[in-house]
């Protein structure tokens, strides 16, 4: 079929106007950006015309969702008048409709990544189309980076096409060095009706229970006020079910239909198919209906303004889905769904004021997602330096480091980041590396079957509630019971996914009773950092990662001392455990660690050999053969923090410090060492170690270290020649006429060194004693016989001449039995 034949069959689609231009541009460029409004036909018409024109080989077209991949492939096959799986086919997780004749494969991004890892050259592929690239999923960003790398190094003939309805095309074109082709589309006008209050604000304040009620009321209003089918955007499956229940039969004969990814293909087709003549329907959809999927007959959109986004907590390594406000580009796309076939109306559940505060564009998922799956795919591709890839938005180095740590923990990559043998097997599986590691780590068929059941339960919405119990073994038991009776009911999709994993791994269906500890052991394979030990708080647990989490105190599982946690909602004050299983810690692989550390409370080095799971201590015993150098290092580190309480900082030490500080102030050129207490504590590692070792043993307690003569140790840190200078310039004592050696007090903050001496011992002393080679007179603090200060002077001669006689009167009155001579310079000095 020629390009003209295809265009003629789709002449009503706006994209028909640019189809030939797209081919001409691709003939001259290896990359192209195409923008077109929703419903223009870019996803169905353009791939067909590229196949008929530019592409000599196969076309791979990436879609962010399974539902869109199926519908687009079916629509293209319908245009060609063929069944799906002939010229046009699709591949999604656990489902494939392709043949040797297939030239256009519509695939989900995850499926394409595994194909790219298997064959980095993309042999036989001429064009790779990234549809709805504005969604900026992490898989889409990674696939583009790897294809560009392959295009640069291996396949310069490979063509890239990025298609979107709403995106910053200028920035994208500049990054890719690609031209832009735009389709103007043929949209009908859409009237926008805003609500009087904000559902978005309700969601941000965690009043999510109010959202379905507000939506149901707006749907009823839209049904009354407008004609045509109604498309309702809700954040998730739970809200869809609640709105369905609230509407009930109130809109009859209008039919209410759900639309989300986990529905059966038959139910999805019913929701998408045109309404029967004269009848109306309301489609309650997740954001899956924003783009790519076309629902004929929609003239009204009701938009809750919310979506779910995975949020990754880099601190804990855990992810959870948050309900958040949409961005303006998402708002525009949703509104456009009401104006495809005729003039329409969009009812928005938020105010104009709130609309002005919405972000212009959604954030690329790579900025906040778990990067472990992405890094494993990159390693399998053969690239170790992930940051060197040609990213549109590069991942942060911190997030990359966290993901690399997890992959090493799982054994998927080695210390150098090179993929291991088991890592290659993990990369080939359509699941998170954690789940792949759990399944591949099984040694028996029974354990592998159990792992497949656990994987299916973890990947799908929990049919039970955590309020009943967080014990995953209860879910496994119900699944196996339903399966054995061939009545799976709401467990149907979980049973199907388990069956697919069994097929891939050679396991068989097993409906026997399980050992709960086996389930816990498998979960520990997948989440080694989430093995948890009960704390003293009822329902409280500490994870191997060091984080805290809790179970409901009424949950029977909280009686288990050790559990392995499979699902956890992380919060700043500790996580909430949703799925877990008891685990026999004796079956767990532990690491041995010699914990040599300073215990401030006990005032000593504690030395124990611990068996650990992450940061959890399974068992320990004292050791006595710790490395001496390590013990010394630990003691010195402790001195830096607790040195004031560990060593004897006596008055003699303080006097030495003050004396040296005085000389340093008088003579900066001497460059005396800093022996202040803060400096000595911080530099303990340079002066203390030699005094801690006594033969073959090391001092390990405060009791022992308090016995050290710290004054002599500090004095020894000063070179000998400078010690002599200090002694000469700042002697410790001055000798008075009685022969007494009176200590000189080099006080901090004092203008001069102080000598406190009884006045009677100074009789006959004519001159004030000095230090610093006579440059610094001492401050004489003259004392009474009762050692009370009576006079301060730095001029002793003047004191005898003028002041002594006034002082003598008072002293003679108070101490009449003492000798108070008329001429103190000729009197004999006395001690008593």
PDB file of N, CA, C and O in Angstrom, residues 453-521:
ATOM      1  N   UNK A 453       4.204 -16.633  43.045  1.00  0.00           N
ATOM      2  CA  UNK A 453       2.976 -16.151  43.692  1.00  0.00           C
ATOM      3  C   UNK A 453       3.226 -14.833  44.421  1.00  0.00           C
ATOM      4  O   UNK A 453       2.418 -13.899  44.337  1.00  0.00           O
ATOM      5  N   UNK A 454       4.348 -14.770  45.146  1.00  0.00           N
ATOM      6  CA  UNK A 454       4.665 -13.535  45.885  1.00  0.00           C
ATOM      7  C   UNK A 454       4.876 -12.383  44.915  1.00  0.00           C
ATOM      8  O   UNK A 454       4.380 -11.270  45.131  1.00  0.00           O
ATOM      9  N   UNK A 455       5.597 -12.632  43.817  1.00  0.00           N
ATOM     10  CA  UNK A 455       5.857 -11.579  42.833  1.00  0.00           C
ATOM     11  C   UNK A 455       4.551 -11.029  42.274  1.00  0.00           C
ATOM     12  O   UNK A 455       4.377  -9.808  42.139  1.00  0.00           O
ATOM     13  N   UNK A 456       3.627 -11.909  41.949  1.00  0.00           N
ATOM     14  CA  UNK A 456       2.341 -11.468  41.388  1.00  0.00           C
ATOM     15  C   UNK A 456       1.560 -10.633  42.394  1.00  0.00           C
ATOM     16  O   UNK A 456       0.938  -9.622  42.039  1.00  0.00           O
ATOM     17  N   UNK A 457       1.575 -11.034  43.651  1.00  0.00           N
ATOM     18  CA  UNK A 457       0.860 -10.292  44.693  1.00  0.00           C
ATOM     19  C   UNK A 457       1.489  -8.916  44.896  1.00  0.00           C
ATOM     20  O   UNK A 457       0.789  -7.909  45.052  1.00  0.00           O
ATOM     21  N   UNK A 458       2.816  -8.847  44.856  1.00  0.00           N
ATOM     22  CA  UNK A 458       3.498  -7.574  45.071  1.00  0.00           C
ATOM     23  C   UNK A 458       3.246  -6.596  43.927  1.00  0.00           C
ATOM     24  O   UNK A 458       3.192  -5.383  44.140  1.00  0.00           O
ATOM     25  N   UNK A 459       3.100  -7.108  42.713  1.00  0.00           N
ATOM     26  CA  UNK A 459       3.004  -6.232  41.551  1.00  0.00           C
ATOM     27  C   UNK A 459       1.590  -5.737  41.284  1.00  0.00           C
ATOM     28  O   UNK A 459       1.400  -4.798  40.501  1.00  0.00           O
ATOM     29  N   UNK A 460       0.600  -6.358  41.894  1.00  0.00           N
ATOM     30  CA  UNK A 460      -0.777  -5.968  41.647  1.00  0.00           C
ATOM     31  C   UNK A 460      -1.407  -5.341  42.887  1.00  0.00           C
ATOM     32  O   UNK A 460      -0.855  -5.415  43.984  1.00  0.00           O
ATOM     33  N   UNK A 461      -2.558  -4.750  42.690  1.00  0.00           N
ATOM     34  CA  UNK A 461      -3.276  -4.145  43.810  1.00  0.00           C
ATOM     35  C   UNK A 461      -3.683  -5.234  44.791  1.00  0.00           C
ATOM     36  O   UNK A 461      -4.207  -6.280  44.399  1.00  0.00           O
ATOM     37  N   UNK A 462      -3.460  -4.997  46.039  1.00  0.00           N
ATOM     38  CA  UNK A 462      -3.738  -5.975  47.085  1.00  0.00           C
ATOM     39  C   UNK A 462      -5.250  -6.208  47.192  1.00  0.00           C
ATOM     40  O   UNK A 462      -6.005  -5.280  47.492  1.00  0.00           O
ATOM     41  N   UNK A 463      -5.719  -7.434  46.940  1.00  0.00           N
ATOM     42  CA  UNK A 463      -7.170  -7.691  47.045  1.00  0.00           C
ATOM     43  C   UNK A 463      -7.689  -7.587  48.472  1.00  0.00           C
ATOM     44  O   UNK A 463      -8.874  -7.383  48.687  1.00  0.00           O
ATOM     45  N   UNK A 464      -6.809  -7.763  49.448  1.00  0.00           N
ATOM     46  CA  UNK A 464      -7.205  -7.600  50.846  1.00  0.00           C
ATOM     47  C   UNK A 464      -6.749  -6.231  51.320  1.00  0.00           C
ATOM     48  O   UNK A 464      -6.155  -5.462  50.579  1.00  0.00           O
ATOM     49  N   UNK A 465      -6.990  -5.905  52.563  1.00  0.00           N
ATOM     50  CA  UNK A 465      -6.562  -4.613  53.094  1.00  0.00           C
ATOM     51  C   UNK A 465      -5.592  -4.839  54.232  1.00  0.00           C
ATOM     52  O   UNK A 465      -5.642  -5.846  54.938  1.00  0.00           O
ATOM     53  N   UNK A 466      -4.700  -3.878  54.389  1.00  0.00           N
ATOM     54  CA  UNK A 466      -3.706  -3.987  55.463  1.00  0.00           C
ATOM     55  C   UNK A 466      -4.361  -3.959  56.836  1.00  0.00           C
ATOM     56  O   UNK A 466      -3.772  -4.409  57.818  1.00  0.00           O
ATOM     57  N   UNK A 467      -5.604  -3.410  56.905  1.00  0.00           N
ATOM     58  CA  UNK A 467      -6.286  -3.381  58.194  1.00  0.00           C
ATOM     59  C   UNK A 467      -6.630  -4.801  58.666  1.00  0.00           C
ATOM     60  O   UNK A 467      -6.687  -5.077  59.863  1.00  0.00           O
ATOM     61  N   UNK A 468      -6.878  -5.699  57.691  1.00  0.00           N
ATOM     62  CA  UNK A 468      -7.160  -7.085  58.066  1.00  0.00           C
ATOM     63  C   UNK A 468      -5.903  -7.729  58.627  1.00  0.00           C
ATOM     64  O   UNK A 468      -5.914  -8.322  59.691  1.00  0.00           O
ATOM     65  N   UNK A 469      -4.824  -7.641  57.891  1.00  0.00           N
ATOM     66  CA  UNK A 469      -3.513  -8.113  58.332  1.00  0.00           C
ATOM     67  C   UNK A 469      -2.512  -7.795  57.237  1.00  0.00           C
ATOM     68  O   UNK A 469      -2.839  -7.818  56.056  1.00  0.00           O
ATOM     69  N   UNK A 470      -1.285  -7.509  57.652  1.00  0.00           N
ATOM     70  CA  UNK A 470      -0.225  -7.259  56.677  1.00  0.00           C
ATOM     71  C   UNK A 470       0.484  -8.542  56.291  1.00  0.00           C
ATOM     72  O   UNK A 470       1.416  -8.515  55.486  1.00  0.00           O
ATOM     73  N   UNK A 471       0.055  -9.673  56.811  1.00  0.00           N
ATOM     74  CA  UNK A 471       0.720 -10.956  56.572  1.00  0.00           C
ATOM     75  C   UNK A 471       0.474 -11.419  55.138  1.00  0.00           C
ATOM     76  O   UNK A 471      -0.648 -11.741  54.751  1.00  0.00           O
ATOM     77  N   UNK A 472       1.547 -11.442  54.337  1.00  0.00           N
ATOM     78  CA  UNK A 472       1.402 -11.827  52.930  1.00  0.00           C
ATOM     79  C   UNK A 472       1.049 -13.299  52.789  1.00  0.00           C
ATOM     80  O   UNK A 472       0.474 -13.712  51.775  1.00  0.00           O
ATOM     81  N   UNK A 473       1.357 -14.089  53.794  1.00  0.00           N
ATOM     82  CA  UNK A 473       1.038 -15.526  53.700  1.00  0.00           C
ATOM     83  C   UNK A 473      -0.470 -15.755  53.659  1.00  0.00           C
ATOM     84  O   UNK A 473      -0.938 -16.750  53.110  1.00  0.00           O
ATOM     85  N   UNK A 474      -1.241 -14.845  54.243  1.00  0.00           N
ATOM     86  CA  UNK A 474      -2.704 -14.946  54.156  1.00  0.00           C
ATOM     87  C   UNK A 474      -3.124 -14.787  52.697  1.00  0.00           C
ATOM     88  O   UNK A 474      -3.973 -15.540  52.197  1.00  0.00           O
ATOM     89  N   UNK A 475      -2.511 -13.820  51.978  1.00  0.00           N
ATOM     90  CA  UNK A 475      -2.839 -13.617  50.565  1.00  0.00           C
ATOM     91  C   UNK A 475      -2.461 -14.842  49.739  1.00  0.00           C
ATOM     92  O   UNK A 475      -3.216 -15.271  48.859  1.00  0.00           O
ATOM     93  N   UNK A 476      -1.290 -15.391  50.037  1.00  0.00           N
ATOM     94  CA  UNK A 476      -0.853 -16.567  49.289  1.00  0.00           C
ATOM     95  C   UNK A 476      -1.823 -17.724  49.513  1.00  0.00           C
ATOM     96  O   UNK A 476      -2.189 -18.450  48.578  1.00  0.00           O
ATOM     97  N   UNK A 477      -2.259 -17.885  50.755  1.00  0.00           N
ATOM     98  CA  UNK A 477      -3.199 -18.956  51.073  1.00  0.00           C
ATOM     99  C   UNK A 477      -4.518 -18.802  50.333  1.00  0.00           C
ATOM    100  O   UNK A 477      -5.069 -19.773  49.796  1.00  0.00           O
ATOM    101  N   UNK A 478      -5.039 -17.552  50.284  1.00  0.00           N
ATOM    102  CA  UNK A 478      -6.309 -17.315  49.582  1.00  0.00           C
ATOM    103  C   UNK A 478      -6.140 -17.556  48.091  1.00  0.00           C
ATOM    104  O   UNK A 478      -6.982 -18.181  47.438  1.00  0.00           O
ATOM    105  N   UNK A 479      -5.038 -17.058  47.528  1.00  0.00           N
ATOM    106  CA  UNK A 479      -4.771 -17.254  46.100  1.00  0.00           C
ATOM    107  C   UNK A 479      -4.744 -18.744  45.766  1.00  0.00           C
ATOM    108  O   UNK A 479      -5.382 -19.191  44.796  1.00  0.00           O
ATOM    109  N   UNK A 480      -4.026 -19.511  46.551  1.00  0.00           N
ATOM    110  CA  UNK A 480      -3.880 -20.944  46.260  1.00  0.00           C
ATOM    111  C   UNK A 480      -5.199 -21.688  46.457  1.00  0.00           C
ATOM    112  O   UNK A 480      -5.520 -22.623  45.721  1.00  0.00           O
ATOM    113  N   UNK A 481      -5.969 -21.250  47.440  1.00  0.00           N
ATOM    114  CA  UNK A 481      -7.268 -21.884  47.662  1.00  0.00           C
ATOM    115  C   UNK A 481      -8.208 -21.629  46.485  1.00  0.00           C
ATOM    116  O   UNK A 481      -8.866 -22.552  45.979  1.00  0.00           O
ATOM    117  N   UNK A 482      -8.272 -20.371  46.039  1.00  0.00           N
ATOM    118  CA  UNK A 482      -9.123 -20.022  44.905  1.00  0.00           C
ATOM    119  C   UNK A 482      -8.653 -20.736  43.638  1.00  0.00           C
ATOM    120  O   UNK A 482      -9.476 -21.218  42.836  1.00  0.00           O
ATOM    121  N   UNK A 483      -7.361 -20.807  43.481  1.00  0.00           N
ATOM    122  CA  UNK A 483      -6.808 -21.433  42.276  1.00  0.00           C
ATOM    123  C   UNK A 483      -7.101 -22.931  42.253  1.00  0.00           C
ATOM    124  O   UNK A 483      -7.395 -23.502  41.205  1.00  0.00           O
ATOM    125  N   UNK A 484      -7.002 -23.563  43.396  1.00  0.00           N
ATOM    126  CA  UNK A 484      -7.260 -25.007  43.458  1.00  0.00           C
ATOM    127  C   UNK A 484      -8.723 -25.323  43.160  1.00  0.00           C
ATOM    128  O   UNK A 484      -9.057 -26.388  42.639  1.00  0.00           O
ATOM    129  N   UNK A 485      -9.612 -24.366  43.479  1.00  0.00           N
ATOM    130  CA  UNK A 485     -11.049 -24.568  43.224  1.00  0.00           C
ATOM    131  C   UNK A 485     -11.457 -24.051  41.843  1.00  0.00           C
ATOM    132  O   UNK A 485     -12.637 -24.104  41.492  1.00  0.00           O
ATOM    133  N   UNK A 486     -10.452 -23.536  41.095  1.00  0.00           N
ATOM    134  CA  UNK A 486     -10.698 -22.964  39.764  1.00  0.00           C
ATOM    135  C   UNK A 486     -11.744 -21.851  39.820  1.00  0.00           C
ATOM    136  O   UNK A 486     -12.613 -21.723  38.957  1.00  0.00           O
ATOM    137  N   UNK A 487     -11.664 -21.062  40.880  1.00  0.00           N
ATOM    138  CA  UNK A 487     -12.579 -19.941  41.053  1.00  0.00           C
ATOM    139  C   UNK A 487     -11.777 -18.752  41.593  1.00  0.00           C
ATOM    140  O   UNK A 487     -11.862 -18.397  42.761  1.00  0.00           O
ATOM    141  N   UNK A 488     -10.978 -18.153  40.705  1.00  0.00           N
ATOM    142  CA  UNK A 488     -10.031 -17.122  41.164  1.00  0.00           C
ATOM    143  C   UNK A 488     -10.699 -15.773  41.404  1.00  0.00           C
ATOM    144  O   UNK A 488     -10.197 -14.961  42.179  1.00  0.00           O
ATOM    145  N   UNK A 489     -11.810 -15.481  40.736  1.00  0.00           N
ATOM    146  CA  UNK A 489     -12.524 -14.231  41.002  1.00  0.00           C
ATOM    147  C   UNK A 489     -11.625 -13.019  40.907  1.00  0.00           C
ATOM    148  O   UNK A 489     -10.958 -12.781  39.894  1.00  0.00           O
ATOM    149  N   UNK A 490     -11.588 -12.223  41.978  1.00  0.00           N
ATOM    150  CA  UNK A 490     -10.779 -10.997  41.965  1.00  0.00           C
ATOM    151  C   UNK A 490      -9.283 -11.273  41.990  1.00  0.00           C
ATOM    152  O   UNK A 490      -8.482 -10.356  41.896  1.00  0.00           O
ATOM    153  N   UNK A 491      -8.917 -12.536  42.146  1.00  0.00           N
ATOM    154  CA  UNK A 491      -7.503 -12.911  42.127  1.00  0.00           C
ATOM    155  C   UNK A 491      -7.059 -13.306  40.715  1.00  0.00           C
ATOM    156  O   UNK A 491      -5.953 -13.805  40.522  1.00  0.00           O
ATOM    157  N   UNK A 492      -7.922 -13.060  39.716  1.00  0.00           N
ATOM    158  CA  UNK A 492      -7.658 -13.540  38.370  1.00  0.00           C
ATOM    159  C   UNK A 492      -6.359 -12.986  37.793  1.00  0.00           C
ATOM    160  O   UNK A 492      -5.538 -13.735  37.266  1.00  0.00           O
ATOM    161  N   UNK A 493      -6.158 -11.670  37.888  1.00  0.00           N
ATOM    162  CA  UNK A 493      -4.957 -11.094  37.278  1.00  0.00           C
ATOM    163  C   UNK A 493      -3.700 -11.541  38.024  1.00  0.00           C
ATOM    164  O   UNK A 493      -2.659 -11.810  37.429  1.00  0.00           O
ATOM    165  N   UNK A 494      -3.784 -11.625  39.348  1.00  0.00           N
ATOM    166  CA  UNK A 494      -2.638 -12.100  40.126  1.00  0.00           C
ATOM    167  C   UNK A 494      -2.292 -13.530  39.722  1.00  0.00           C
ATOM    168  O   UNK A 494      -1.118 -13.877  39.545  1.00  0.00           O
ATOM    169  N   UNK A 495      -3.312 -14.366  39.554  1.00  0.00           N
ATOM    170  CA  UNK A 495      -3.084 -15.759  39.129  1.00  0.00           C
ATOM    171  C   UNK A 495      -2.449 -15.798  37.749  1.00  0.00           C
ATOM    172  O   UNK A 495      -1.555 -16.623  37.475  1.00  0.00           O
ATOM    173  N   UNK A 496      -2.874 -14.898  36.849  1.00  0.00           N
ATOM    174  CA  UNK A 496      -2.320 -14.868  35.496  1.00  0.00           C
ATOM    175  C   UNK A 496      -0.844 -14.459  35.510  1.00  0.00           C
ATOM    176  O   UNK A 496      -0.006 -15.068  34.846  1.00  0.00           O
ATOM    177  N   UNK A 497      -0.502 -13.440  36.303  1.00  0.00           N
ATOM    178  CA  UNK A 497       0.888 -12.992  36.364  1.00  0.00           C
ATOM    179  C   UNK A 497       1.775 -14.073  36.977  1.00  0.00           C
ATOM    180  O   UNK A 497       2.888 -14.346  36.499  1.00  0.00           O
ATOM    181  N   UNK A 498       1.268 -14.731  38.017  1.00  0.00           N
ATOM    182  CA  UNK A 498       2.031 -15.826  38.617  1.00  0.00           C
ATOM    183  C   UNK A 498       2.281 -16.925  37.592  1.00  0.00           C
ATOM    184  O   UNK A 498       3.377 -17.488  37.498  1.00  0.00           O
ATOM    185  N   UNK A 499       1.260 -17.207  36.796  1.00  0.00           N
ATOM    186  CA  UNK A 499       1.394 -18.243  35.769  1.00  0.00           C
ATOM    187  C   UNK A 499       2.449 -17.858  34.734  1.00  0.00           C
ATOM    188  O   UNK A 499       3.222 -18.710  34.270  1.00  0.00           O
ATOM    189  N   UNK A 500       2.507 -16.576  34.369  1.00  0.00           N
ATOM    190  CA  UNK A 500       3.508 -16.129  33.400  1.00  0.00           C
ATOM    191  C   UNK A 500       4.925 -16.268  33.971  1.00  0.00           C
ATOM    192  O   UNK A 500       5.843 -16.699  33.274  1.00  0.00           O
ATOM    193  N   UNK A 501       5.085 -15.903  35.244  1.00  0.00           N
ATOM    194  CA  UNK A 501       6.400 -16.077  35.871  1.00  0.00           C
ATOM    195  C   UNK A 501       6.775 -17.562  35.955  1.00  0.00           C
ATOM    196  O   UNK A 501       7.934 -17.935  35.769  1.00  0.00           O
ATOM    197  N   UNK A 502       5.791 -18.401  36.236  1.00  0.00           N
ATOM    198  CA  UNK A 502       6.061 -19.838  36.279  1.00  0.00           C
ATOM    199  C   UNK A 502       6.530 -20.330  34.908  1.00  0.00           C
ATOM    200  O   UNK A 502       7.474 -21.121  34.807  1.00  0.00           O
ATOM    201  N   UNK A 503       5.884 -19.831  33.871  1.00  0.00           N
ATOM    202  CA  UNK A 503       6.256 -20.238  32.517  1.00  0.00           C
ATOM    203  C   UNK A 503       7.687 -19.813  32.202  1.00  0.00           C
ATOM    204  O   UNK A 503       8.471 -20.582  31.636  1.00  0.00           O
ATOM    205  N   UNK A 504       8.051 -18.598  32.583  1.00  0.00           N
ATOM    206  CA  UNK A 504       9.384 -18.084  32.269  1.00  0.00           C
ATOM    207  C   UNK A 504      10.487 -18.803  33.039  1.00  0.00           C
ATOM    208  O   UNK A 504      11.621 -18.901  32.580  1.00  0.00           O
ATOM    209  N   UNK A 505      10.168 -19.280  34.237  1.00  0.00           N
ATOM    210  CA  UNK A 505      11.207 -19.846  35.107  1.00  0.00           C
ATOM    211  C   UNK A 505      11.151 -21.363  35.216  1.00  0.00           C
ATOM    212  O   UNK A 505      11.938 -21.949  35.966  1.00  0.00           O
ATOM    213  N   UNK A 506      10.233 -21.985  34.496  1.00  0.00           N
ATOM    214  CA  UNK A 506      10.149 -23.437  34.546  1.00  0.00           C
ATOM    215  C   UNK A 506       9.478 -23.968  35.793  1.00  0.00           C
ATOM    216  O   UNK A 506       9.583 -25.164  36.099  1.00  0.00           O
ATOM    217  N   UNK A 507       8.774 -23.116  36.515  1.00  0.00           N
ATOM    218  CA  UNK A 507       8.064 -23.563  37.717  1.00  0.00           C
ATOM    219  C   UNK A 507       6.678 -24.077  37.326  1.00  0.00           C
ATOM    220  O   UNK A 507       6.212 -23.870  36.201  1.00  0.00           O
ATOM    221  N   UNK A 508       6.031 -24.721  38.254  1.00  0.00           N
ATOM    222  CA  UNK A 508       4.676 -25.222  38.015  1.00  0.00           C
ATOM    223  C   UNK A 508       3.746 -24.683  39.090  1.00  0.00           C
ATOM    224  O   UNK A 508       4.188 -24.258  40.167  1.00  0.00           O
ATOM    225  N   UNK A 509       2.465 -24.700  38.782  1.00  0.00           N
ATOM    226  CA  UNK A 509       1.481 -24.204  39.750  1.00  0.00           C
ATOM    227  C   UNK A 509       1.498 -25.087  40.995  1.00  0.00           C
ATOM    228  O   UNK A 509       1.493 -26.310  40.911  1.00  0.00           O
ATOM    229  N   UNK A 510       1.532 -24.454  42.149  1.00  0.00           N
ATOM    230  CA  UNK A 510       1.571 -25.180  43.415  1.00  0.00           C
ATOM    231  C   UNK A 510       0.530 -24.556  44.338  1.00  0.00           C
ATOM    232  O   UNK A 510       0.595 -23.367  44.646  1.00  0.00           O
ATOM    233  N   UNK A 511      -0.429 -25.366  44.780  1.00  0.00           N
ATOM    234  CA  UNK A 511      -1.487 -24.861  45.653  1.00  0.00           C
ATOM    235  C   UNK A 511      -1.431 -25.476  47.045  1.00  0.00           C
ATOM    236  O   UNK A 511      -2.411 -25.439  47.795  1.00  0.00           O
ATOM    237  N   UNK A 512      -0.272 -26.044  47.380  1.00  0.00           N
ATOM    238  CA  UNK A 512      -0.109 -26.649  48.704  1.00  0.00           C
ATOM    239  C   UNK A 512       0.054 -25.567  49.766  1.00  0.00           C
ATOM    240  O   UNK A 512       0.380 -24.418  49.475  1.00  0.00           O
ATOM    241  N   UNK A 513      -0.165 -25.948  51.022  1.00  0.00           N
ATOM    242  CA  UNK A 513       0.064 -25.021  52.137  1.00  0.00           C
ATOM    243  C   UNK A 513       1.546 -24.673  52.185  1.00  0.00           C
ATOM    244  O   UNK A 513       2.420 -25.482  51.822  1.00  0.00           O
ATOM    245  N   UNK A 514       1.854 -23.476  52.635  1.00  0.00           N
ATOM    246  CA  UNK A 514       3.241 -23.017  52.641  1.00  0.00           C
ATOM    247  C   UNK A 514       3.752 -22.845  54.064  1.00  0.00           C
ATOM    248  O   UNK A 514       2.975 -22.731  55.017  1.00  0.00           O
ATOM    249  N   UNK A 515       5.065 -22.841  54.175  1.00  0.00           N
ATOM    250  CA  UNK A 515       5.724 -22.486  55.432  1.00  0.00           C
ATOM    251  C   UNK A 515       5.923 -20.975  55.422  1.00  0.00           C
ATOM    252  O   UNK A 515       6.548 -20.425  54.510  1.00  0.00           O
ATOM    253  N   UNK A 516       5.380 -20.297  56.413  1.00  0.00           N
ATOM    254  CA  UNK A 516       5.456 -18.833  56.448  1.00  0.00           C
ATOM    255  C   UNK A 516       6.891 -18.339  56.397  1.00  0.00           C
ATOM    256  O   UNK A 516       7.184 -17.306  55.778  1.00  0.00           O
ATOM    257  N   UNK A 517       7.818 -19.070  57.024  1.00  0.00           N
ATOM    258  CA  UNK A 517       9.215 -18.642  57.018  1.00  0.00           C
ATOM    259  C   UNK A 517       9.812 -18.693  55.620  1.00  0.00           C
ATOM    260  O   UNK A 517      10.734 -17.937  55.299  1.00  0.00           O
ATOM    261  N   UNK A 518       9.307 -19.593  54.763  1.00  0.00           N
ATOM    262  CA  UNK A 518       9.784 -19.653  53.380  1.00  0.00           C
ATOM    263  C   UNK A 518       9.424 -18.359  52.644  1.00  0.00           C
ATOM    264  O   UNK A 518      10.221 -17.812  51.883  1.00  0.00           O
ATOM    265  N   UNK A 519       8.204 -17.885  52.874  1.00  0.00           N
ATOM    266  CA  UNK A 519       7.786 -16.623  52.253  1.00  0.00           C
ATOM    267  C   UNK A 519       8.661 -15.469  52.742  1.00  0.00           C
ATOM    268  O   UNK A 519       9.094 -14.617  51.952  1.00  0.00           O
ATOM    269  N   UNK A 520       8.938 -15.464  54.038  1.00  0.00           N
ATOM    270  CA  UNK A 520       9.789 -14.412  54.586  1.00  0.00           C
ATOM    271  C   UNK A 520      11.188 -14.453  54.002  1.00  0.00           C
ATOM    272  O   UNK A 520      11.791 -13.417  53.710  1.00  0.00           O
ATOM    273  N   UNK A 521      11.724 -15.649  53.817  1.00  0.00           N
ATOM    274  CA  UNK A 521      13.065 -15.789  53.268  1.00  0.00           C
ATOM    275  C   UNK A 521      13.122 -15.259  51.833  1.00  0.00           C
ATOM    276  O   UNK A 521      14.076 -14.573  51.448  1.00  0.00           O
TER     277      UNK A 521
END
